[in-house]
Amino acid sequence: ILARDIMLSHYCGNRRYHAQHVSTAGSVQIIRQAKEKNPNISCETTQHHFSLTEDHLVEFNTNYKMNPPLRQQKDIDAIIEGLRDGTIDAIACDHAPHTQLEKDVEFDKAPYGIIGLETSFGLSYTNLVAKGYLSLNDLIFKMSINPRKILGLPEIHIKSNNPANLTIVNTNVEWIVNTDNFKSKSRNTPFEAMKLKGKVCWTINNNQITKSSL
């Protein structure tokens, strides 16, 4: 499907095309080659697709059920390389909340998706920056600047008399994921009790300051 859609965008005059939730080595390679011919192609991946493998599915825990599904280590390696060389433009949190009642069923009957908002930065910093794959500046581009470009939104500038729109992070702090501290009404995450490095501490949106509860 990915190759077909990219081919159609090419036939239509290199139209804009964005691929979401890239999760396989094959998809990364298709997009890498396509970008050589069409600069209007962009894509993103999610933090769980470079943090987890299909090996976690052996227990049939429905909090690991997502779409696209978890892949093999070779796919994670390809995704990380795609983030490093610019093939993958952005990281999306893929926040998909579900109630415990919805998830607490047989694996094949459970809905796809996990919540990702609260753990997105911590997982990305832990698995990409702390391990030396990306710089912090690279991560800022993947999580903030590039998504705005893809959506056609203006850049955010820190200037006197401009409304403040900032995310303040602490890259030194280590913390344990505890869903009791989440503001989301849902708790469907496979990262409960995981130790992460790097944490969002404050957000400022149109001069409104909010402290993180994590």
Tab-separated table of C-alpha atoms in Angstrom:
chain	number	residue	atom	x	y	z
A	1	ILE	CA	0.000	0.000	0.000
A	2	LEU	CA	2.806	2.411	0.898
A	3	ALA	CA	4.637	1.849	-2.394
A	4	ARG	CA	1.367	2.193	-4.323
A	5	ASP	CA	0.470	5.487	-2.659
A	6	ILE	CA	3.934	6.943	-3.197
A	7	MET	CA	3.780	5.910	-6.851
A	8	LEU	CA	0.416	7.658	-7.208
A	9	SER	CA	1.788	10.846	-5.652
A	10	HIS	CA	4.622	10.723	-8.196
A	11	TYR	CA	2.271	10.193	-11.143
A	12	CYS	CA	0.154	13.132	-9.953
A	13	GLY	CA	3.093	15.526	-10.127
A	14	ASN	CA	4.966	14.765	-6.898
A	15	ARG	CA	2.037	15.717	-4.684
A	16	ARG	CA	2.362	15.958	-0.921
A	17	TYR	CA	2.233	12.569	0.749
A	18	HIS	CA	2.634	11.767	4.441
A	19	ALA	CA	3.029	8.238	5.831
A	20	GLN	CA	2.101	7.683	9.452
A	21	HIS	CA	3.377	5.151	11.988
A	22	VAL	CA	6.245	3.742	9.916
A	23	SER	CA	7.166	0.454	11.591
A	24	THR	CA	9.124	-1.825	9.232
A	25	ALA	CA	12.556	-1.846	7.629
A	26	GLY	CA	10.914	-2.252	4.231
A	27	SER	CA	8.802	0.872	4.678
A	28	VAL	CA	11.830	2.906	5.740
A	29	GLN	CA	13.697	1.855	2.603
A	30	ILE	CA	10.736	2.588	0.318
A	31	ILE	CA	10.418	6.093	1.768
A	32	ARG	CA	14.174	6.706	1.635
A	33	GLN	CA	14.254	5.902	-2.079
A	34	ALA	CA	11.060	7.852	-2.797
A	35	LYS	CA	12.414	11.005	-1.159
A	36	GLU	CA	15.230	11.081	-3.699
A	37	LYS	CA	12.624	11.769	-6.405
A	38	ASN	CA	9.884	13.568	-4.485
A	39	PRO	CA	10.831	16.129	-1.803
A	40	ASN	CA	7.164	16.430	-0.835
A	41	ILE	CA	7.104	13.056	0.929
A	42	SER	CA	7.220	12.977	4.724
A	43	CYS	CA	6.641	10.381	7.418
A	44	GLU	CA	6.652	9.714	11.137
A	45	THR	CA	7.109	6.824	13.513
A	46	THR	CA	6.033	6.328	17.113
A	47	GLN	CA	8.062	5.943	20.270
A	48	HIS	CA	6.749	2.421	20.884
A	49	HIS	CA	7.908	1.248	17.472
A	50	PHE	CA	11.543	1.976	18.349
A	51	SER	CA	11.198	0.961	22.019
A	52	LEU	CA	9.476	-2.453	21.892
A	53	THR	CA	9.676	-5.616	19.794
A	54	GLU	CA	7.167	-8.353	19.057
A	55	ASP	CA	8.870	-10.471	21.734
A	56	HIS	CA	6.680	-8.651	24.273
A	57	LEU	CA	3.576	-10.249	22.765
A	58	VAL	CA	4.287	-13.717	24.159
A	59	GLU	CA	2.202	-13.004	27.269
A	60	PHE	CA	-0.764	-11.752	25.198
A	61	ASN	CA	-0.971	-8.569	27.255
A	62	THR	CA	-3.476	-6.395	25.395
A	63	ASN	CA	-1.539	-3.248	26.320
A	64	TYR	CA	0.987	-4.358	23.703
A	65	LYS	CA	-1.675	-4.573	21.004
A	66	MET	CA	-1.387	-1.675	18.586
A	67	ASN	CA	-1.673	-0.845	14.911
A	68	PRO	CA	0.757	-1.246	13.219
A	69	PRO	CA	1.796	-4.158	15.438
A	70	LEU	CA	5.160	-4.434	17.153
A	71	ARG	CA	7.925	-5.693	14.880
A	72	GLN	CA	11.330	-7.394	15.065
A	73	GLN	CA	14.621	-5.942	16.283
A	74	LYS	CA	15.795	-5.501	12.677
A	75	ASP	CA	12.854	-3.180	12.115
A	76	ILE	CA	13.707	-1.132	15.204
A	77	ASP	CA	17.282	-0.827	13.940
A	78	ALA	CA	16.009	0.401	10.567
A	79	ILE	CA	13.669	2.920	12.178
A	80	ILE	CA	16.478	4.335	14.304
A	81	GLU	CA	18.692	4.614	11.229
A	82	GLY	CA	15.824	6.311	9.403
A	83	LEU	CA	15.535	8.837	12.218
A	84	ARG	CA	19.272	9.423	12.128
A	85	ASP	CA	19.602	9.987	8.380
A	86	GLY	CA	16.443	12.078	8.032
A	87	THR	CA	14.312	9.535	6.198
A	88	ILE	CA	11.850	9.670	9.099
A	89	ASP	CA	10.896	13.285	9.736
A	90	ALA	CA	8.947	13.132	12.963
A	91	ILE	CA	7.937	11.194	16.065
A	92	ALA	CA	4.214	10.993	16.883
A	93	CYS	CA	2.915	9.918	20.276
A	94	ASP	CA	0.028	7.890	18.750
A	95	HIS	CA	-2.116	8.547	21.835
A	96	ALA	CA	-4.959	6.009	21.670
A	97	PRO	CA	-6.815	5.735	24.992
A	98	HIS	CA	-9.077	2.807	25.840
A	99	THR	CA	-10.860	1.898	29.050
A	100	GLN	CA	-9.738	-1.022	31.184
A	101	LEU	CA	-13.040	-2.711	30.358
A	102	GLU	CA	-12.234	-2.531	26.648
A	103	LYS	CA	-8.702	-3.848	27.069
A	104	ASP	CA	-9.395	-6.503	29.708
A	105	VAL	CA	-10.606	-9.102	27.197
A	106	GLU	CA	-9.093	-11.825	25.029
A	107	PHE	CA	-6.198	-10.529	22.948
A	108	ASP	CA	-7.911	-10.978	19.579
A	109	LYS	CA	-11.007	-9.098	20.792
A	110	ALA	CA	-9.188	-6.153	22.365
A	111	PRO	CA	-9.032	-2.832	20.491
A	112	TYR	CA	-5.758	-1.626	19.032
A	113	GLY	CA	-3.852	1.218	20.635
A	114	ILE	CA	-2.026	2.485	23.699
A	115	ILE	CA	-1.737	5.880	25.342
A	116	GLY	CA	1.445	7.667	24.381
A	117	LEU	CA	1.283	11.324	25.398
A	118	GLU	CA	2.789	11.019	28.878
A	119	THR	CA	5.673	8.737	27.909
A	120	SER	CA	6.548	10.039	24.447
A	121	PHE	CA	9.407	12.352	25.406
A	122	GLY	CA	10.819	10.057	28.098
A	123	LEU	CA	10.913	7.034	25.790
A	124	SER	CA	12.373	9.054	22.930
A	125	TYR	CA	15.089	10.605	25.068
A	126	THR	CA	15.913	7.299	26.784
A	127	ASN	CA	16.098	5.194	23.623
A	128	LEU	CA	17.467	7.727	21.153
A	129	VAL	CA	19.396	10.532	22.852
A	130	ALA	CA	20.728	8.764	25.951
A	131	LYS	CA	21.963	5.912	23.735
A	132	GLY	CA	23.739	8.290	21.370
A	133	TYR	CA	21.588	7.822	18.267
A	134	LEU	CA	20.288	11.404	18.164
A	135	SER	CA	21.288	14.687	19.755
A	136	LEU	CA	18.804	16.587	21.902
A	137	ASN	CA	18.547	19.142	19.111
A	138	ASP	CA	17.720	16.337	16.649
A	139	LEU	CA	14.962	15.138	18.967
A	140	ILE	CA	13.493	18.643	19.236
A	141	PHE	CA	13.256	18.745	15.452
A	142	LYS	CA	11.597	15.310	15.329
A	143	MET	CA	9.036	16.095	18.036
A	144	SER	CA	8.342	19.786	17.537
A	145	ILE	CA	9.811	21.667	14.587
A	146	ASN	CA	9.328	19.106	11.812
A	147	PRO	CA	5.720	18.258	12.750
A	148	ARG	CA	4.840	21.955	12.501
A	149	LYS	CA	6.479	22.129	9.072
A	150	ILE	CA	4.572	19.063	7.877
A	151	LEU	CA	1.289	20.591	9.059
A	152	GLY	CA	2.112	23.959	7.510
A	153	LEU	CA	2.135	25.758	10.863
A	154	PRO	CA	4.359	28.793	11.505
A	155	GLU	CA	7.550	28.389	13.507
A	156	ILE	CA	7.515	29.242	17.207
A	157	HIS	CA	9.973	31.984	18.171
A	158	ILE	CA	10.945	33.107	21.661
A	159	LYS	CA	10.572	36.882	21.449
A	160	SER	CA	9.637	39.696	23.764
A	161	ASN	CA	5.870	40.402	23.737
A	162	ASN	CA	5.146	37.164	21.839
A	163	PRO	CA	2.806	34.607	23.472
A	164	ALA	CA	4.902	31.904	25.127
A	165	ASN	CA	4.463	28.399	23.686
A	166	LEU	CA	7.135	26.202	25.210
A	167	THR	CA	7.788	22.765	26.642
A	168	ILE	CA	10.333	22.712	29.463
A	169	VAL	CA	12.137	19.412	30.010
A	170	ASN	CA	14.710	18.041	32.434
A	171	THR	CA	17.072	15.711	30.592
A	172	ASN	CA	18.929	14.635	33.743
A	173	VAL	CA	16.032	13.345	35.820
A	174	GLU	CA	15.229	9.621	35.927
A	175	TRP	CA	11.678	8.581	36.729
A	176	ILE	CA	9.445	5.547	36.972
A	177	VAL	CA	6.312	5.415	34.836
A	178	ASN	CA	3.326	5.390	37.186
A	179	THR	CA	-0.094	5.613	35.572
A	180	ASP	CA	-1.575	6.876	38.848
A	181	ASN	CA	0.092	10.185	38.001
A	182	PHE	CA	-1.282	10.370	34.465
A	183	LYS	CA	-3.873	12.994	33.606
A	184	SER	CA	-5.292	10.719	30.923
A	185	LYS	CA	-8.474	8.977	31.937
A	186	SER	CA	-7.092	5.774	30.437
A	187	ARG	CA	-4.245	3.605	31.718
A	188	ASN	CA	-3.574	1.354	28.710
A	189	THR	CA	0.214	1.558	28.532
A	190	PRO	CA	2.801	-1.242	28.348
A	191	PHE	CA	5.377	1.021	30.006
A	192	GLU	CA	4.026	0.903	33.565
A	193	ALA	CA	6.904	0.716	36.097
A	194	MET	CA	9.542	1.304	33.399
A	195	LYS	CA	12.484	3.541	34.310
A	196	LEU	CA	13.019	6.414	31.888
A	197	LYS	CA	15.446	9.300	31.588
A	198	GLY	CA	14.254	12.723	30.506
A	199	LYS	CA	10.970	14.236	31.577
A	200	VAL	CA	8.592	17.023	30.640
A	201	CYS	CA	8.329	19.314	33.651
A	202	TRP	CA	6.281	22.275	32.439
A	203	THR	CA	4.335	23.381	29.400
A	204	ILE	CA	3.481	26.958	28.482
A	205	ASN	CA	0.664	27.367	25.973
A	206	ASN	CA	-0.386	30.906	25.084
A	207	ASN	CA	1.168	32.074	28.355
A	208	GLN	CA	-0.768	29.473	30.377
A	209	ILE	CA	1.680	27.543	32.571
A	210	THR	CA	0.977	23.903	33.468
A	211	LYS	CA	3.155	21.760	35.720
A	212	SER	CA	3.596	18.101	34.829
A	213	SER	CA	2.047	15.538	37.178
A	214	LEU	CA	4.373	12.711	36.101
